[in-house]
Coordinates of C-alpha atoms in Angstrom, one line a residue:
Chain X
X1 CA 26.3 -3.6 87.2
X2 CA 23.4 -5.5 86.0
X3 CA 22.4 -9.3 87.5
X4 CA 24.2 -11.6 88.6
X5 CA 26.3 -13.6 86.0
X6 CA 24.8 -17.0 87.5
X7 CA 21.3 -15.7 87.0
X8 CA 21.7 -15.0 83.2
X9 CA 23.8 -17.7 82.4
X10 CA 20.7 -20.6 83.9
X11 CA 18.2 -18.2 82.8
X12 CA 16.1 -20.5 80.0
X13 CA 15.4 -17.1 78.3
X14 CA 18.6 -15.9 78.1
X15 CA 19.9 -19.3 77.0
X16 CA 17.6 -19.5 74.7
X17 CA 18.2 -16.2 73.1
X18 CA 22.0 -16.6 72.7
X19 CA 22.9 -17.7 69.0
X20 CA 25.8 -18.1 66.8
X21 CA 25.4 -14.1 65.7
X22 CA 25.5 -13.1 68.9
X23 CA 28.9 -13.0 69.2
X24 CA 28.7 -9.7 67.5
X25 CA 26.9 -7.9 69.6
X26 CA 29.7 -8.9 72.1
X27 CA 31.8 -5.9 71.7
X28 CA 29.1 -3.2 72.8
X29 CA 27.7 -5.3 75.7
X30 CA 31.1 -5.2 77.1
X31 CA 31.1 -1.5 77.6
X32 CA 27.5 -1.3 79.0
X33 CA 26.8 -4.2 80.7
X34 CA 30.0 -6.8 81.2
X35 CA 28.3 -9.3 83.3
X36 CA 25.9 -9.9 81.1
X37 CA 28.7 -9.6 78.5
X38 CA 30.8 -12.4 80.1
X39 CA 27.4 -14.6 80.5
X40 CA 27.1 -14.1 76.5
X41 CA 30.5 -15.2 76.0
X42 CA 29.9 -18.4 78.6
X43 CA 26.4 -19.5 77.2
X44 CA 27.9 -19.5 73.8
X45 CA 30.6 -22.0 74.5
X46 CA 28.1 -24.1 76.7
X47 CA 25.8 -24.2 74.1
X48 CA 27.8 -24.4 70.9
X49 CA 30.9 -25.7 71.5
X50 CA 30.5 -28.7 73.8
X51 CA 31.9 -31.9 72.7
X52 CA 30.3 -34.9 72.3
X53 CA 30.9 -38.6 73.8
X54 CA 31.1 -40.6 70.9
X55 CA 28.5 -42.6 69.9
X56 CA 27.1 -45.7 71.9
X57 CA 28.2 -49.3 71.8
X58 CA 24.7 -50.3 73.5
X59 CA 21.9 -51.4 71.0
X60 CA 18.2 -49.9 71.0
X61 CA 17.2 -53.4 71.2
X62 CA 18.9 -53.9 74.6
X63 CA 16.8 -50.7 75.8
X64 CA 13.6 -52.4 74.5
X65 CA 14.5 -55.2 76.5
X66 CA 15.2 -53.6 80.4
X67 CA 11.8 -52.2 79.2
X68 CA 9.6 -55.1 78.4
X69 CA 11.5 -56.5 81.7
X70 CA 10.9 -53.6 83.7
X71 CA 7.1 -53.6 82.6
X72 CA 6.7 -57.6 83.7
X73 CA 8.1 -56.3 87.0
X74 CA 5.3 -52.5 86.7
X75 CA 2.3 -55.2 86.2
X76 CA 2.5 -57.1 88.9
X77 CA -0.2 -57.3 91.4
X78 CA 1.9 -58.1 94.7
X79 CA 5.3 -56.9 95.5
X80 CA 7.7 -59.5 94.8
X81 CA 11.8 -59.4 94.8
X82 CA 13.5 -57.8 92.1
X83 CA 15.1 -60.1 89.5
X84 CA 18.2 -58.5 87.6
X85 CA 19.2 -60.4 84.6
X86 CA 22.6 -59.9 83.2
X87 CA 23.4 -62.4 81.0
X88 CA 20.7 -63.9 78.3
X89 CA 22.8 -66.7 77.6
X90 CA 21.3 -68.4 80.4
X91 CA 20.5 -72.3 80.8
X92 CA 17.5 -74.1 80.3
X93 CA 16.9 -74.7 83.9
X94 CA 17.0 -70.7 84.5
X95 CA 15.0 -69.9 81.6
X96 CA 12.1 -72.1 83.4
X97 CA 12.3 -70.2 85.9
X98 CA 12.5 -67.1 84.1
X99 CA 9.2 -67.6 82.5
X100 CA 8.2 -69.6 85.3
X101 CA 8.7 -66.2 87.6
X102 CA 6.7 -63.9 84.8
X103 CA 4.4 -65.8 84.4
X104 CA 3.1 -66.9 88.1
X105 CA 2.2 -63.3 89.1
X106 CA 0.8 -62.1 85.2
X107 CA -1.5 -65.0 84.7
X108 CA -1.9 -67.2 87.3
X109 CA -2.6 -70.0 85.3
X110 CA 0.3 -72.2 84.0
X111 CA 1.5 -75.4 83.7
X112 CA 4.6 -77.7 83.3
X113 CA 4.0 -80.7 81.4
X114 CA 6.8 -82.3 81.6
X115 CA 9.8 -82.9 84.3
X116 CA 12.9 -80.7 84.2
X117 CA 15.1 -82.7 82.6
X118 CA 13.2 -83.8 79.5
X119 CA 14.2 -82.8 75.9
X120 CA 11.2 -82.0 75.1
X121 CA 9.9 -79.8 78.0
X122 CA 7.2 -77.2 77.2
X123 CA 5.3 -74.8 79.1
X124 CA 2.2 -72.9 79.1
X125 CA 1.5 -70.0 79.2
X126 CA -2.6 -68.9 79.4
X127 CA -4.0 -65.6 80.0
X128 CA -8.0 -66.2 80.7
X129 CA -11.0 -63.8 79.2
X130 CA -10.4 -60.1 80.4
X131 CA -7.0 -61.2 81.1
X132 CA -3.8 -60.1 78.7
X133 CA 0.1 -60.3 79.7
X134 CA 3.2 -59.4 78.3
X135 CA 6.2 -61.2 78.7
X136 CA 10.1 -62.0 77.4
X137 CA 11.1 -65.4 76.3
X138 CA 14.3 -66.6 77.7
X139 CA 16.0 -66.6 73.8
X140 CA 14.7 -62.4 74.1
X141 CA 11.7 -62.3 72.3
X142 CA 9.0 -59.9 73.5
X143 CA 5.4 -61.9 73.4
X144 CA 2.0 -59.5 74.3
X145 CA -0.7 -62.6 74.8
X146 CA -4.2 -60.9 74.2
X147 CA -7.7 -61.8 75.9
X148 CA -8.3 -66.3 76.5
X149 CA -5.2 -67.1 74.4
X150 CA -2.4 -69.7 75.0
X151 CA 1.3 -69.6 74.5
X152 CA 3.2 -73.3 74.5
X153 CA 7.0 -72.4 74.2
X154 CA 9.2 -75.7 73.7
X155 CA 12.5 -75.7 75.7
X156 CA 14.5 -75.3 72.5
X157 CA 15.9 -78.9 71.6
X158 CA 18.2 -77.2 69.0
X159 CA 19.7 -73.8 68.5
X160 CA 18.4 -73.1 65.0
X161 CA 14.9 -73.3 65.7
X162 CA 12.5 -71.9 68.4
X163 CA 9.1 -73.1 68.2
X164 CA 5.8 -71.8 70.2
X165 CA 2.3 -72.9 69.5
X166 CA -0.3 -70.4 69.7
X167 CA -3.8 -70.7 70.5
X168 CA -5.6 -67.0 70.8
X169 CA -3.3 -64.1 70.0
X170 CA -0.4 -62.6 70.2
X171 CA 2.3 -60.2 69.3
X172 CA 5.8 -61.3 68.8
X173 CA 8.6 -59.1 69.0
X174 CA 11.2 -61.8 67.7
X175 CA 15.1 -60.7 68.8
X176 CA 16.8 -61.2 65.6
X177 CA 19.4 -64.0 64.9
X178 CA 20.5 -64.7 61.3
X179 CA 20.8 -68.7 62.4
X180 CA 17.9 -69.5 63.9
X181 CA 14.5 -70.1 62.6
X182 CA 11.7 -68.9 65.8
X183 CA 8.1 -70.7 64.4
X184 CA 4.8 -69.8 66.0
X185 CA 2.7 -72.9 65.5
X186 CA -1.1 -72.1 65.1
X187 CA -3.7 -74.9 63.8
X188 CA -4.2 -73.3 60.2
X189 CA -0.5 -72.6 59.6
X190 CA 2.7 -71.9 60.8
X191 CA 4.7 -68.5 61.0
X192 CA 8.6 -68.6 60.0
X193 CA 10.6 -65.8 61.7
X194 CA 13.9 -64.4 61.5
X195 CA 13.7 -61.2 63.3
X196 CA 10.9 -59.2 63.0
X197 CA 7.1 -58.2 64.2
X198 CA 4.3 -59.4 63.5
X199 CA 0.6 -60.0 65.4
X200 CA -1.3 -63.8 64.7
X201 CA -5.0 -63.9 65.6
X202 CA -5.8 -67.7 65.8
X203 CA -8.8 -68.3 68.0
X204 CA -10.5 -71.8 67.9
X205 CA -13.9 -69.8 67.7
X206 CA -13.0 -67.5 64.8
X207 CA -13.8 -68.3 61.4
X208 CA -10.6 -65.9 60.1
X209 CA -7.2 -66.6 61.2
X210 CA -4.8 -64.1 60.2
X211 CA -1.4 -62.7 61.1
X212 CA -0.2 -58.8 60.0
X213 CA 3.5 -58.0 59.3
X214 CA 4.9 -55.1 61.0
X215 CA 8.5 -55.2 60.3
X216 CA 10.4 -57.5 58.9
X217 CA 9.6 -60.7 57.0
X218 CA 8.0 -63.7 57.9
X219 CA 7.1 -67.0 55.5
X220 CA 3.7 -68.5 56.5
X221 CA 3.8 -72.6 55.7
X222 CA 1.7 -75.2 57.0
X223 CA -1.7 -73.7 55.8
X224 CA -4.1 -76.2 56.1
X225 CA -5.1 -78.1 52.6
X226 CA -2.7 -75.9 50.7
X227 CA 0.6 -76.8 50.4
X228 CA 2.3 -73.5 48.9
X229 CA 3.6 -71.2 51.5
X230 CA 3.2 -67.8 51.0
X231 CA 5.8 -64.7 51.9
X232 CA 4.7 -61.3 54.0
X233 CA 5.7 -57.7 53.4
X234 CA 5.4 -55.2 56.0
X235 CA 2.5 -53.9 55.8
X236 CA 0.3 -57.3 54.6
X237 CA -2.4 -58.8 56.6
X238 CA -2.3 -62.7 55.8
X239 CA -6.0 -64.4 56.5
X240 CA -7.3 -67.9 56.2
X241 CA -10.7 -68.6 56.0
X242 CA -11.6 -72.1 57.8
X243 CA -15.2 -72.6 56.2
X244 CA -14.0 -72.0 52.6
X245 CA -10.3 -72.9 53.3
X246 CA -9.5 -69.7 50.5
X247 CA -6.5 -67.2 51.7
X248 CA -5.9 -63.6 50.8
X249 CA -3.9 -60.9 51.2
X250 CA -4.6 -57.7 52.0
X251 CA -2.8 -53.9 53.0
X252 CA -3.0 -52.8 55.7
X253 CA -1.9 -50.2 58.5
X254 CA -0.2 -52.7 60.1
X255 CA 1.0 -50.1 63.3
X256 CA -3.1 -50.3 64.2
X257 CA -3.4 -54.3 64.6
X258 CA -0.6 -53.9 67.8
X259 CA -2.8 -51.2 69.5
X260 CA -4.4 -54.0 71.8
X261 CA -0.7 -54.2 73.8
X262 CA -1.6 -50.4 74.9
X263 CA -5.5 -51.3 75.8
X264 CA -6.4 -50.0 72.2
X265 CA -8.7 -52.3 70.0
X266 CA -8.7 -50.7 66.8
X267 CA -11.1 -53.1 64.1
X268 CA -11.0 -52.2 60.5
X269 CA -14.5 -53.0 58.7
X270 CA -15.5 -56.1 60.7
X271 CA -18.9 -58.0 61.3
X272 CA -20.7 -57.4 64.4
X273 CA -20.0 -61.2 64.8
X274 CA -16.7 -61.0 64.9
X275 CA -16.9 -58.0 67.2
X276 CA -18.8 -59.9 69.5
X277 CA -16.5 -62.6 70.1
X278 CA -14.1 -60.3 70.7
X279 CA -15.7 -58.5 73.0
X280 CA -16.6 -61.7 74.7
X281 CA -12.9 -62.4 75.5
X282 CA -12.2 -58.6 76.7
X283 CA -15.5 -58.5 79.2
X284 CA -16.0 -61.8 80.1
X285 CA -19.8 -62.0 79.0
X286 CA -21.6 -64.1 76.2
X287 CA -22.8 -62.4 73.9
X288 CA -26.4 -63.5 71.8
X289 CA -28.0 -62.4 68.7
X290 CA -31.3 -62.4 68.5
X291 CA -31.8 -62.1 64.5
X292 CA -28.5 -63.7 63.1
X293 CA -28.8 -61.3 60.1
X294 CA -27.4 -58.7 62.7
X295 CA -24.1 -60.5 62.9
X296 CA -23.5 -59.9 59.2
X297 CA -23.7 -55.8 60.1
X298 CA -19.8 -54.3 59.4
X299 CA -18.5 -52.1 62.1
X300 CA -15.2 -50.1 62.1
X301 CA -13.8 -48.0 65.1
X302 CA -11.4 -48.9 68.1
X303 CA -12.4 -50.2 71.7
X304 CA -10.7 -48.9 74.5
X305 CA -9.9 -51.4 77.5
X306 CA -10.8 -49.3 80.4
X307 CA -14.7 -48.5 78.8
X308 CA -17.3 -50.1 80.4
X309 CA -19.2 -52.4 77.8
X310 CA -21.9 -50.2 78.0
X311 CA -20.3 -47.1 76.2
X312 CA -19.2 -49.1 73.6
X313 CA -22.2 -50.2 72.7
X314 CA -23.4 -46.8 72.7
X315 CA -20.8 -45.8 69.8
X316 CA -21.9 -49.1 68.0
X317 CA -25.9 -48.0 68.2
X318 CA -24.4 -44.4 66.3
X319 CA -23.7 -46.4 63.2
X320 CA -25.9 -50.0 63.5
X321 CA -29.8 -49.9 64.3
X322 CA -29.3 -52.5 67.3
X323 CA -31.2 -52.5 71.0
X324 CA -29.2 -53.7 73.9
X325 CA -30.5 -55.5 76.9
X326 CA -28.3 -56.8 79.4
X327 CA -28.8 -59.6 82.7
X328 CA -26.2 -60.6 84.7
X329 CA -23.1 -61.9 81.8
X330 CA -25.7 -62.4 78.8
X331 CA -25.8 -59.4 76.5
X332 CA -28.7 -59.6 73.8
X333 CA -28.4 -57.9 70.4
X334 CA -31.7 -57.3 68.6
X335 CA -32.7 -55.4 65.9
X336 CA -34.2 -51.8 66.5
Chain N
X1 CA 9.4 -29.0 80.6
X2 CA 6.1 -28.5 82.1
X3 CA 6.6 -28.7 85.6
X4 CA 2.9 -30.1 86.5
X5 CA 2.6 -32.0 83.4
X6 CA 5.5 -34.2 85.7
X7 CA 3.4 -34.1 88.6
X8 CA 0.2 -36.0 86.6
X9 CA 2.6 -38.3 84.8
X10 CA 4.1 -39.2 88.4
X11 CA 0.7 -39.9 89.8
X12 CA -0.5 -42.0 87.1
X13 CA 2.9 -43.9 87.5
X14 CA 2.3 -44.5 90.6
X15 CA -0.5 -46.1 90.3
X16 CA -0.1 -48.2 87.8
X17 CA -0.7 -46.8 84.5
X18 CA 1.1 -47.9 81.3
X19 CA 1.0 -45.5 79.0
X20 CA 2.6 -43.6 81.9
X21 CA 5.4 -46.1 82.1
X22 CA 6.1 -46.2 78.8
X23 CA 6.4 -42.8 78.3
X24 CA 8.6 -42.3 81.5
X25 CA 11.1 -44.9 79.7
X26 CA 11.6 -43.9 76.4
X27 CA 11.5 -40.0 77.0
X28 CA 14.2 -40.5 79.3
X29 CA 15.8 -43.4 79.4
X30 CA 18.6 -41.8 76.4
X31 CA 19.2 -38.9 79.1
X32 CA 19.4 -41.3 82.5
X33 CA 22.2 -42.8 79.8
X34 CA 24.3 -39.7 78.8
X35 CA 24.2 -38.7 82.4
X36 CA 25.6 -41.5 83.6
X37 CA 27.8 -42.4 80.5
X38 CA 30.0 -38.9 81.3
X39 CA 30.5 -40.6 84.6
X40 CA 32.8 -43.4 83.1
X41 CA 33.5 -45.3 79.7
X42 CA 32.0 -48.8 80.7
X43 CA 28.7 -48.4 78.7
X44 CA 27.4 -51.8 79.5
X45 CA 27.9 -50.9 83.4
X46 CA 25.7 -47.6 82.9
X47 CA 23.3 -49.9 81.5
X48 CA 23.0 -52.3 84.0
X49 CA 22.5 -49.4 86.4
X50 CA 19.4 -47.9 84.6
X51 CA 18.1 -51.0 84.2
X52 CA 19.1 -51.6 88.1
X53 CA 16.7 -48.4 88.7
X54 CA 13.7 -48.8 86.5
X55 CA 13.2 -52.3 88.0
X56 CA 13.5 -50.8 91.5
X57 CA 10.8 -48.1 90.5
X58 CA 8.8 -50.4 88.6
X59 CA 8.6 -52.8 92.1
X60 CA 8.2 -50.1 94.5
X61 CA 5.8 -47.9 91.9
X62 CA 3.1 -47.3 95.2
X63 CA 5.5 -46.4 97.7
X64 CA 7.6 -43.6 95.8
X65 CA 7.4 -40.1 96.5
X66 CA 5.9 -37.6 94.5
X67 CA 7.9 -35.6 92.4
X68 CA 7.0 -32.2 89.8
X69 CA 10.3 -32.9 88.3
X70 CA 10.8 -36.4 87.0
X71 CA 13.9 -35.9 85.0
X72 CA 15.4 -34.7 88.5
X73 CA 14.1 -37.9 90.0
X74 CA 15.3 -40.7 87.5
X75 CA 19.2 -38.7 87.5
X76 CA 19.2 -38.6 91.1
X77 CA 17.6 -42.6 91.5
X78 CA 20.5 -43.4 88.6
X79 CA 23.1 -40.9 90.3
X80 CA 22.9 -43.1 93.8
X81 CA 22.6 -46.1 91.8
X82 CA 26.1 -45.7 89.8
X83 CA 27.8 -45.2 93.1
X84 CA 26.2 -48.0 95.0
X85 CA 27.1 -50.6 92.5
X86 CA 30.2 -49.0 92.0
X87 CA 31.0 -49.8 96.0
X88 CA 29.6 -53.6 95.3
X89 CA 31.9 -54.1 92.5
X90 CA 34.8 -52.4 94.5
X91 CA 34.2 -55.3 96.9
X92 CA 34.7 -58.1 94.7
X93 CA 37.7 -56.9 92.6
X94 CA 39.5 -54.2 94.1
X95 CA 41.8 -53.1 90.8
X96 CA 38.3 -53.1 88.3
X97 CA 36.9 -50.2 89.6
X98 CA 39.5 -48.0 90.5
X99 CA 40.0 -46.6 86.4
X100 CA 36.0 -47.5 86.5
X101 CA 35.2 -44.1 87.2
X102 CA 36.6 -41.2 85.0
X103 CA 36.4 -37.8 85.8
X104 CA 32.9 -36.0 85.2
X105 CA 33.7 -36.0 81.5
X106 CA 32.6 -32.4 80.0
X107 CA 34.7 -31.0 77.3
X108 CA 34.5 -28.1 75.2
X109 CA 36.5 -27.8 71.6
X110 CA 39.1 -25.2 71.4
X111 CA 39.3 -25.5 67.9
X112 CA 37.9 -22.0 67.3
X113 CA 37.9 -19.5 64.2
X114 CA 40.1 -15.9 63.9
X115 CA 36.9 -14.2 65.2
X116 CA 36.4 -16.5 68.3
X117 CA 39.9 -16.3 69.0
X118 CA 40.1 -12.9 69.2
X119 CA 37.0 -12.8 72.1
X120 CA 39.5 -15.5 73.6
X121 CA 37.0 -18.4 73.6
X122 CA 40.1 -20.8 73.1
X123 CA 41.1 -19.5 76.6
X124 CA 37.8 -19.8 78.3
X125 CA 36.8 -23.6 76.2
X126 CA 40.5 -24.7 77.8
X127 CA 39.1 -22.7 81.4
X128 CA 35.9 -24.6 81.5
X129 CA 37.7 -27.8 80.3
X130 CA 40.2 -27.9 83.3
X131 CA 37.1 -27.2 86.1
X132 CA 37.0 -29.8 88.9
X133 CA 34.7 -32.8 88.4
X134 CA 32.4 -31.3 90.2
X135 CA 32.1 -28.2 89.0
X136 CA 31.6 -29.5 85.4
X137 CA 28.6 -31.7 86.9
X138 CA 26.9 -28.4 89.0
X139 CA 27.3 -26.6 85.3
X140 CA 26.2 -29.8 83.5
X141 CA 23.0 -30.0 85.7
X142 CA 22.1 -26.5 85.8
X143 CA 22.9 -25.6 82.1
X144 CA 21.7 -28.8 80.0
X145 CA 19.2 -30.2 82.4
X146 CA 17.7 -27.1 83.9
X147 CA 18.4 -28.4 87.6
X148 CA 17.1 -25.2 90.1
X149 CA 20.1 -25.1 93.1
X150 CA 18.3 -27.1 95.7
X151 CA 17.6 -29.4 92.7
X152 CA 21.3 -30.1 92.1
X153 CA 22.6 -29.9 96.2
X154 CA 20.0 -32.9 96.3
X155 CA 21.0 -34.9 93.6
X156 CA 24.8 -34.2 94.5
X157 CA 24.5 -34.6 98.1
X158 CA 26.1 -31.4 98.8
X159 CA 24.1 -28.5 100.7
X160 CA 22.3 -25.8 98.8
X161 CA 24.7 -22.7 99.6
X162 CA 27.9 -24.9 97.5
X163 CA 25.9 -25.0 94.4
X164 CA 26.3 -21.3 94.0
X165 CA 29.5 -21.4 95.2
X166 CA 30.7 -23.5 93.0
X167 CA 29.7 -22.0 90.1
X168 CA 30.8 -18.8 91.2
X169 CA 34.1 -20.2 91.3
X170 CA 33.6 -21.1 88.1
X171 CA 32.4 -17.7 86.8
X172 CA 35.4 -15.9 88.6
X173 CA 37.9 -18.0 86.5
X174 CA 36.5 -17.3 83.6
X175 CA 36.2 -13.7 84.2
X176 CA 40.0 -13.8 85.4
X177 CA 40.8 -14.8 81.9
X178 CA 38.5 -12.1 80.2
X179 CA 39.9 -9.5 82.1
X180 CA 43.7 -10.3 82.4
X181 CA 44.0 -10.7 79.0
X182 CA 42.3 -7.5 78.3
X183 CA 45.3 -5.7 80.9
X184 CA 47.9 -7.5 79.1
X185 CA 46.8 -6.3 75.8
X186 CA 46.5 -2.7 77.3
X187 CA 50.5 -3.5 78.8
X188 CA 51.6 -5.0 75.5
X189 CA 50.5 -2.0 73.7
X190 CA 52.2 0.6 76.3
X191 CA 55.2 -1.2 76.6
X192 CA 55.7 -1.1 72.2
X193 CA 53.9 2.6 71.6
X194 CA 56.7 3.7 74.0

């Protein structure tokens, strides 16, 4: 008599070593050993001949959403009451709240222009420098608002089109709905959705704006002094020059330009100017050249969110000949 | 599944990491859903209840308990869950729920070729496929989701000793079948050689 039946039948090993040829071996086992002859027989119906409940009515989509939800409800600071929401067709006077709710405890900075009963109602939502927040619009969209960037979303006033205005930048993760249009306003240009993703970078202070494409398709119209609109691929990184007003499109791996939502800034070849605006809204210091010519140096690499600004700038003096001095929130950039 | 690998995961949950979160959700999240889905047909009621629970871990992240098995920990949390909202529901319409809840629903095919037939795996699929509720979820638990005993009397609510027992049960059936048809065979034979 060899173990117990129990023991080989929930032993990992065992399980693991039981395949459709074993069945063979079934025969001798029996006269040496038929415990372990009976857990052979038991492991091989478990494991091969188990039927499966059919396949799932519930979308991926509604997954993504009890997660972007759950998360609102992960980042908060202070323990607040559990909100459940069911039903997404919800009215405007919920949705307020809704956003109103997310928003109070990720930002703590909003505002409600306008009474409740408007037409026109917006609200704002603002994250500040060192600040970022994720959050889900009442019609499901997921928004990730990066470092000093502002997010207006207009009480829809008609069902086939959802528009936000963006100052900063975000990442949209637009739920998708054949008859409606969602638009995120920006200064240069506007971005027309269907139901896709897609990350716009439009900061006041930035000479580039620029959005990238992850999935999907978007139609970019608006741009300012040209009146063509101009179509995205995945995988296309729309920018806009504001000095010389020209456009471009380039490639690019668009999976990278999202890292920020996980604390990862990943930059692909830009100037140290750029990076020090950026890095400006992540730390909350100023930043100062001391020879302008530095700006113009091109850095690639990412920046993590929890790294001190110090570190970083150790990785930057690998590649760039720069000295570093630092008092109180002014960094100084000079040449080495 | 690496047993302390859970433990790190768990702590960093708890105190507020992401990346922890987000891995936590979409590793299991697809599991917590076939659990709960063998439990009864209403899909969109299975939802609501992981939903339910990762909101109620996501509030109450500092205040959980550790754990070194966190698939255990989200079944069980989901387990309790399905039950408790089951109860609600029961309280606002009475004939709802009462089909709400199937059987634990594990089946095995019986559709089996000459060479299975002949080890009787028909006989034991049907055997296995007519096991209490319980029974199928103990074997479910153990089996699929590598459960230890006092892992499953938790999650059940039963006490550790009637985890084995159960399965013993279980085991005894089957070998009843294995071995009575091997007499009868024997008798059939006697009874036409004579």
């Amino acid at each position: 008599m060899g173990r117990d039946i129990q023991d080989r039948l929930f032993d990992k090993k065992f399980r693991s070593e039981v395949s459709k040829e074993s069945l063979k071996d079934y025969k001798q086992l029996k006269q040496k050993d038929s415990d372990s002859a009976l857990a052979l027989l038991v492991s091989y119906i478990l494991k091969f001949k188990k039927k499966d409940i059919k396949a799932s009515h519930v979308r991926a989509s509604e997954f993504d959403q009890i997660k972007h939800e759950a998360l609102n409800i992960y980042n908060r600071k202070r323990p607040t009451k559990v909100f459940s929401i069911r039903n997404f067709q919800i009215t405007a006077a919920a949705s307020i709240l809704l956003i109103f709710g997310v928003s109070t405890y990720l930002m703590g900075e909003y505002h409600l222009f306008s009474g409740f009963n408007s037409q026109n109602d917006v609200i704002e939502i603002a994250t500040s420098k060192g600040q970022q927040s994720e959050l889900t619009l009442p019609d499901g969209t997921f928004v990730a608002l990066n470092y000093d960037s502002k997010l207006k979303y207009h009480l829809a006033n008609s069902n086939a089109l959802q528009e936000v205005e963006l100052v900063g930048e975000a990442f949209f993760k637009v739920t998708k709905n054949k008859a409606r249009t969602f638009r995120v306003i920006t200064k240069d240009m506007n971005v027309n959705v269907l139901g896709t993703e897609f990350n716009v970078k439009a900061y006041e202070d930035d000479r580039k704006t620029e959005t990238v494409l992850v999935e999907g398709s978007v139609e970019i119209d608006h741009i300012t002094e040209n009146k063509k609109s101009v179509i995205l691929k995945p995988g296309d990184k729309w920018t806009f020059d504001k000095i010389n007003h020209k456009h471009a499109i380039i490639r690019t791996d668009a999976s990278l330009t999202k890292r920020w939502i996980t604390g990862e800034h990943y930059f692909d070849k830009i100037t140290l100017g750029e990076l020090a605006k950026t890095l400006e809204r992540m730390y909350k210091v100023e930043i100062r050249f001391k020879d302008s010519s530095l700006k113009n140096e091109i850095y690639s690499g990412s920046v993590y969110q929890d790294e001190a600004i110090e570190e970083l700038f150790d990785v930057i003096k690998l590649t760039i000949a720069i000295n570093i001095e630092k008092n109180e929130d002014e960094i100084w950039i000079s040449k080495k | 599944m690496d047993k302390n690998l859970d433990s790190e995961i768990w702590r960093r949950f708890k105190q507020g990491d992401k990346k922890a979160f987000s891995y936590i959700f979409d590793t299991y999240h697809m599991q917590m859903f076939e659990y709960g889905h063998r439990f009864t047909f209403d899909e969109s009621f299975i939802k609501d209840c992981i939903q339910d629970v990762f909101f109620e871990l996501a509030s109450k992240k500092d205040k959980l308990s550790t754990t070194d098995n966190i698939l255990f920990y989200l079944l069980k949390s989901l387990r309790i869950r399905i039950f408790t909202n089951l109860r609600k529901n029961k309280n606002v319409s009475a004939d709802f729920n009462d089909d709400l809840l199937a059987d634990f629903r594990l089946e095995y095919t019986t559709e089996v070729d000459s060479e299975e037939k002949e080890l009787r795996l028909d006989q034991l699929a049907q055997a296995l496929n007519q096991l209490p509720p319980r029974q199928k979820e103990t074997i479910f638990l153990k089996f699929y989701k590598n459960l230890s005993n006092s892992e499953v009397a938790e999650l059940m609510g039963v006490n550790y000793q009637s985890v084995g027992n159960a399965i013993q049960k279980a085991i005894n059936k089957l070998r009843d079948i294995i071995d009575s048809d091997q007499d009868s065979i024997v008798l059939f034979l006697r009874m036409h050689i004579r």
